[in-house]
Short mmCIF file of C-alpha atoms and ligand atoms in Angstrom, two decimals:
data_model
loop_
_atom_site.label_atom_id
_atom_site.label_comp_id
_atom_site.label_asym_id
_atom_site.label_seq_id
_atom_site.Cartn_x
_atom_site.Cartn_y
_atom_site.Cartn_z
CA MET A 1 61.18 7.74 -50.54
CA SER A 2 61.47 7.06 -46.84
CA SER A 3 62.40 10.67 -46.17
CA GLN A 4 59.36 11.82 -48.20
CA ILE A 5 57.13 9.58 -46.13
CA CYS A 6 58.68 10.77 -42.90
CA ARG A 7 58.32 14.41 -43.96
CA SER A 8 54.64 14.07 -44.80
CA ALA A 9 54.02 11.93 -41.70
CA SER A 10 55.83 14.58 -39.72
CA ARG A 11 53.59 17.33 -41.15
CA ALA A 12 50.45 15.33 -40.44
CA ALA A 13 51.68 14.47 -36.97
CA ARG A 14 52.38 18.11 -36.15
CA SER A 15 48.75 18.94 -36.89
CA LEU A 16 47.62 16.20 -34.47
CA LEU A 17 49.90 17.32 -31.67
CA PRO A 18 48.70 19.15 -28.60
CA SER A 19 50.04 22.69 -28.20
CA ALA A 20 53.70 23.07 -27.27
CA LYS A 21 52.61 24.24 -23.81
CA ASN A 22 50.63 21.09 -23.14
CA ALA A 23 53.25 18.87 -24.73
CA ARG A 24 56.00 20.17 -22.47
CA PHE A 25 57.17 17.69 -19.90
CA PHE A 26 54.51 15.20 -20.86
CA SER A 27 56.80 12.41 -19.84
CA GLU A 28 54.56 9.51 -20.77
CA GLY A 29 54.78 10.89 -24.28
CA ARG A 30 58.52 10.97 -23.89
CA ALA A 31 58.66 7.29 -22.95
CA ILE A 32 56.51 6.38 -25.94
CA GLY A 33 58.60 8.79 -28.00
CA ALA A 34 61.72 6.82 -27.17
CA ALA A 35 60.02 3.63 -28.29
CA ALA A 36 58.82 5.36 -31.44
CA VAL A 37 62.33 6.48 -32.29
CA VAL A 38 63.47 2.88 -32.05
CA SER A 39 60.56 1.88 -34.23
CA ALA A 40 61.40 4.55 -36.78
CA GLY A 41 65.06 3.59 -36.76
CA GLY A 42 64.34 -0.12 -37.17
CA LYS A 43 61.12 -0.77 -39.01
CA VAL A 44 60.51 2.21 -41.24
CA PRO A 45 63.73 2.00 -43.25
CA LEU A 46 63.11 -1.74 -43.62
CA PHE A 47 59.75 -1.03 -45.26
CA ALA A 48 61.12 1.90 -47.17
CA SER A 49 63.84 -0.19 -48.71
CA ASN A 50 61.11 -2.16 -50.51
CA PHE A 51 59.96 0.96 -52.30
CA GLY A 52 62.94 1.11 -54.64
CA ASN A 53 60.75 0.33 -57.68
CA SER A 54 57.56 2.04 -56.81
CA THR A 55 54.57 0.25 -58.30
CA ALA A 56 50.83 0.31 -57.73
CA GLY A 57 51.22 -2.93 -55.80
CA ASN A 58 53.31 -1.17 -53.23
CA ILE A 59 50.70 1.43 -52.36
CA SER A 60 49.24 -0.69 -49.55
CA ARG A 61 52.72 -1.05 -48.10
CA SER A 62 53.22 2.69 -48.31
CA TRP A 63 50.04 3.05 -46.26
CA ILE A 64 51.43 0.67 -43.63
CA CYS A 65 54.68 2.60 -43.59
CA GLY A 66 52.78 5.87 -43.27
CA LEU A 67 50.78 4.48 -40.37
CA LEU A 68 53.95 3.40 -38.64
CA ALA A 69 55.77 6.63 -39.35
CA LEU A 70 52.91 8.88 -38.22
CA PRO A 71 52.98 8.10 -34.50
CA ALA A 72 56.74 7.83 -34.60
CA ALA A 73 57.06 11.32 -36.08
CA ALA A 74 54.43 12.69 -33.71
CA PHE A 75 56.30 11.58 -30.66
CA MET A 76 59.68 12.51 -32.07
CA ILE A 77 58.47 16.11 -32.45
CA GLN A 78 56.93 16.03 -28.99
CA ASP A 79 60.18 14.67 -27.58
CA GLN A 80 62.13 17.56 -29.12
CA GLU A 81 59.76 20.00 -27.44
CA VAL A 82 60.25 18.26 -24.10
CA HIS A 83 64.02 18.60 -24.37
CA ALA A 84 63.88 22.19 -25.60
CA ALA A 85 61.79 23.11 -22.56
CA GLU A 86 64.25 21.39 -20.21
CA MET A 87 67.20 23.46 -21.26
CA GLU A 88 67.15 26.36 -18.76
CA ARG A 89 70.23 26.18 -16.58
CA THR A 90 71.79 28.40 -13.96
CA PHE A 91 75.14 28.63 -12.23
CA ILE A 92 75.09 28.36 -8.44
CA ALA A 93 78.18 28.49 -6.22
CA ILE A 94 78.55 27.87 -2.50
CA LYS A 95 81.20 30.38 -1.48
CA PRO A 96 84.06 29.58 0.95
CA ASP A 97 81.99 30.72 3.98
CA GLY A 98 79.15 28.33 3.08
CA VAL A 99 81.59 25.45 2.59
CA GLN A 100 83.48 26.15 5.84
CA ARG A 101 80.23 26.41 7.80
CA GLY A 102 79.12 22.96 6.64
CA LEU A 103 76.18 24.23 4.60
CA ILE A 104 76.79 22.31 1.35
CA SER A 105 74.12 19.66 1.89
CA GLU A 106 71.63 22.22 3.27
CA ILE A 107 71.98 24.37 0.14
CA VAL A 108 71.98 21.46 -2.30
CA SER A 109 68.88 20.03 -0.66
CA ARG A 110 66.93 23.29 -1.01
CA PHE A 111 67.41 23.24 -4.80
CA GLU A 112 66.88 19.50 -4.98
CA ARG A 113 63.70 19.47 -2.89
CA LYS A 114 62.23 22.27 -4.98
CA GLY A 115 62.44 19.94 -7.98
CA PHE A 116 65.44 21.36 -9.81
CA LYS A 117 67.96 18.96 -11.30
CA LEU A 118 71.69 18.97 -10.60
CA VAL A 119 73.57 18.57 -13.89
CA GLY A 120 77.10 19.62 -12.83
CA ILE A 121 79.01 19.87 -9.56
CA LYS A 122 82.63 20.20 -8.45
CA ILE A 123 84.68 21.63 -5.60
CA LEU A 124 87.68 23.84 -6.28
CA VAL A 125 89.71 26.76 -4.98
CA PRO A 126 89.47 29.45 -7.67
CA SER A 127 92.48 31.68 -8.30
CA LYS A 128 92.11 35.39 -7.66
CA ASP A 129 92.39 35.98 -11.38
CA PHE A 130 89.50 33.58 -11.95
CA ALA A 131 87.44 35.28 -9.22
CA GLN A 132 88.04 38.63 -10.96
CA LYS A 133 86.74 37.13 -14.20
CA HIS A 134 83.68 35.81 -12.44
CA TYR A 135 82.90 39.17 -10.81
CA HIS A 136 84.11 41.33 -13.73
CA ASP A 137 80.91 43.42 -13.76
CA LEU A 138 81.66 44.63 -10.20
CA LYS A 139 85.24 45.77 -10.86
CA GLU A 140 84.41 49.43 -10.19
CA ARG A 141 82.90 48.68 -6.78
CA PRO A 142 84.94 49.46 -3.64
CA PHE A 143 84.52 45.91 -2.31
CA PHE A 144 85.71 44.26 -5.56
CA ASN A 145 89.21 43.41 -4.39
CA GLY A 146 88.09 42.06 -1.02
CA LEU A 147 85.33 40.06 -2.70
CA CYS A 148 87.76 38.42 -5.14
CA GLU A 149 90.29 37.77 -2.34
CA PHE A 150 87.52 36.10 -0.39
CA LEU A 151 86.15 33.96 -3.25
CA SER A 152 89.66 32.66 -3.93
CA SER A 153 90.47 32.09 -0.24
CA GLY A 154 89.13 28.54 -0.01
CA PRO A 155 87.00 25.81 -1.54
CA VAL A 156 83.96 26.78 -3.56
CA VAL A 157 81.26 24.29 -4.63
CA ALA A 158 80.36 25.12 -8.23
CA MET A 159 77.11 23.75 -9.57
CA VAL A 160 74.79 23.88 -12.54
CA TRP A 161 71.09 23.40 -11.83
CA GLU A 162 68.46 22.78 -14.48
CA GLY A 163 64.70 23.26 -14.52
CA GLU A 164 61.81 25.39 -15.63
CA GLY A 165 62.41 28.95 -14.42
CA VAL A 166 65.52 27.91 -12.51
CA ILE A 167 67.41 31.19 -13.11
CA ARG A 168 64.78 33.49 -11.66
CA TYR A 169 63.49 31.07 -9.03
CA GLY A 170 67.03 30.14 -8.00
CA ARG A 171 67.48 33.82 -7.07
CA LYS A 172 64.29 33.64 -5.02
CA LEU A 173 65.55 30.60 -3.15
CA ILE A 174 68.81 32.46 -2.48
CA GLY A 175 67.22 35.71 -1.28
CA ALA A 176 68.38 39.34 -1.41
CA THR A 177 72.10 40.16 -1.67
CA ASP A 178 72.14 41.60 1.84
CA PRO A 179 71.05 38.88 4.28
CA GLN A 180 69.58 41.59 6.52
CA LYS A 181 67.08 42.21 3.72
CA SER A 182 66.57 38.56 2.71
CA GLU A 183 63.22 37.08 3.64
CA PRO A 184 63.13 34.29 6.21
CA GLY A 185 62.82 31.03 4.32
CA THR A 186 65.45 32.01 1.79
CA ILE A 187 68.98 30.62 1.95
CA ARG A 188 70.60 33.94 2.85
CA GLY A 189 67.66 34.89 5.07
CA ASP A 190 67.95 31.70 7.09
CA LEU A 191 71.68 31.09 7.03
CA ALA A 192 73.66 34.34 6.70
CA VAL A 193 73.94 37.70 8.47
CA VAL A 194 76.16 40.14 6.54
CA VAL A 195 76.52 40.98 2.85
CA GLY A 196 80.24 40.15 2.67
CA ARG A 197 79.55 36.60 3.89
CA ASN A 198 76.28 35.72 2.19
CA ILE A 199 77.40 32.11 1.42
CA ILE A 200 76.01 31.62 -2.07
CA HIS A 201 76.14 32.97 -5.61
CA GLY A 202 73.46 32.58 -8.28
CA SER A 203 73.34 33.84 -11.86
CA ASP A 204 71.08 36.89 -12.19
CA GLY A 205 69.75 36.34 -15.73
CA PRO A 206 69.92 34.16 -18.84
CA GLU A 207 73.01 35.86 -20.30
CA THR A 208 74.99 35.73 -17.05
CA ALA A 209 73.91 32.13 -16.53
CA LYS A 210 75.27 31.20 -19.95
CA ASP A 211 78.55 33.07 -19.40
CA GLU A 212 79.09 31.77 -15.87
CA ILE A 213 78.38 28.15 -16.80
CA LYS A 214 80.89 28.50 -19.62
CA LEU A 215 83.47 30.08 -17.31
CA TRP A 216 83.21 27.42 -14.59
CA PHE A 217 82.43 24.23 -16.53
CA LYS A 218 83.63 22.44 -19.64
CA PRO A 219 80.68 21.13 -21.70
CA GLU A 220 81.69 17.52 -20.94
CA GLU A 221 81.42 18.20 -17.20
CA LEU A 222 77.68 18.73 -17.53
CA VAL A 223 75.36 15.73 -17.64
CA SER A 224 72.05 15.67 -19.47
CA TYR A 225 69.72 13.06 -18.09
CA THR A 226 66.08 12.38 -17.40
CA SER A 227 65.20 12.15 -13.75
CA ASN A 228 62.49 9.70 -12.71
CA ALA A 229 60.92 12.46 -10.64
CA GLU A 230 60.30 14.75 -13.63
CA LYS A 231 56.88 13.40 -14.51
CA TRP A 232 55.78 14.06 -10.94
CA ILE A 233 57.26 17.56 -10.98
CA TYR A 234 56.21 18.85 -14.39
CA GLU A 235 53.12 17.03 -15.64
CA GLN A 236 50.12 19.28 -16.23
CA ASN A 237 46.43 18.50 -15.97
P1 IDP B 1 74.35 38.92 -5.75
O1 IDP B 1 75.38 37.96 -5.21
O2 IDP B 1 73.09 38.90 -4.94
O3 IDP B 1 74.11 38.74 -7.22
P2 IDP B 1 75.91 41.28 -6.44
O4 IDP B 1 75.43 42.69 -6.38
O5 IDP B 1 76.13 40.66 -7.77
O6 IDP B 1 74.91 40.40 -5.54
O7 IDP B 1 77.27 41.22 -5.62
C1 IDP B 1 78.11 40.11 -5.68
C2 IDP B 1 78.62 39.82 -4.29
O8 IDP B 1 79.39 40.92 -3.86
C3 IDP B 1 77.54 39.66 -3.23
O9 IDP B 1 76.96 38.38 -3.19
C4 IDP B 1 78.30 39.98 -1.98
O10 IDP B 1 79.06 38.85 -1.57
C5 IDP B 1 79.27 41.04 -2.46
N1 IDP B 1 78.74 42.39 -2.17
C6 IDP B 1 77.72 43.03 -2.74
N2 IDP B 1 77.53 44.23 -2.21
C7 IDP B 1 78.45 44.37 -1.25
C8 IDP B 1 78.78 45.41 -0.33
O11 IDP B 1 78.13 46.46 -0.29
N3 IDP B 1 79.81 45.17 0.51
C9 IDP B 1 80.52 44.02 0.50
N4 IDP B 1 80.27 43.03 -0.35
C10 IDP B 1 79.24 43.18 -1.20
MG1 MG B 2 75.33 39.09 -8.87
#
């Protein structure tokens, strides 16, 4: 019975919802959504348990339950949309030259100040074998061996950043592969001079982002959380 009520409340709620676009990142809705989930988890089953022997006398209580379940379901759906929209992630690495030149905080702060969210970070010296896996698509290039030697020559800061459009915009923040061609204002444009020492790596598309995150991080090393700043970064008028 309770699941029937929730299903119909859910259907009705969906029709009352704003479009997915407007619902995205509507964080006040998310806060209420969290409260509604608690309400659904606590109160609705309590009412529903009284419906075991459904009689005409219980109809008014079914109305009350429906009224409670409706906003709960509405915000639960909205909450799912919020989280679905938050999922874009990219892999960013500060290469050994960036680490040795003391540019970790500079690079992290450019992503952070933009409004992207850091969900994974570690420092490690990758093996050459690992570097070859990371750059496998470049194995035919003449610089492949030198590149992999270099990546495995010292500490690398590996990170996962999350946010709307973070894959494509992360590449914009980074700038062109060759720092001579990177625009001023970009990381490579401002902080690097030659292509072999361009200080940072960023995934170039959704598939590479997925593969690179999987290569560098175990799922439990990534943290999903809501940042207090999100409602100031994403809310729409
Ligand atoms: P990207 O880092 O901008 O995605 P890719 O073409 O994927 O650029 O190349 C990976 C890395 O290989 C570059 O960041 C750079 O360090 C190195 N690389 C690219 N082209 C050259 C080159 O012509 N000579 C030396 N190294 C290069
Ligand atoms: Mg690349």
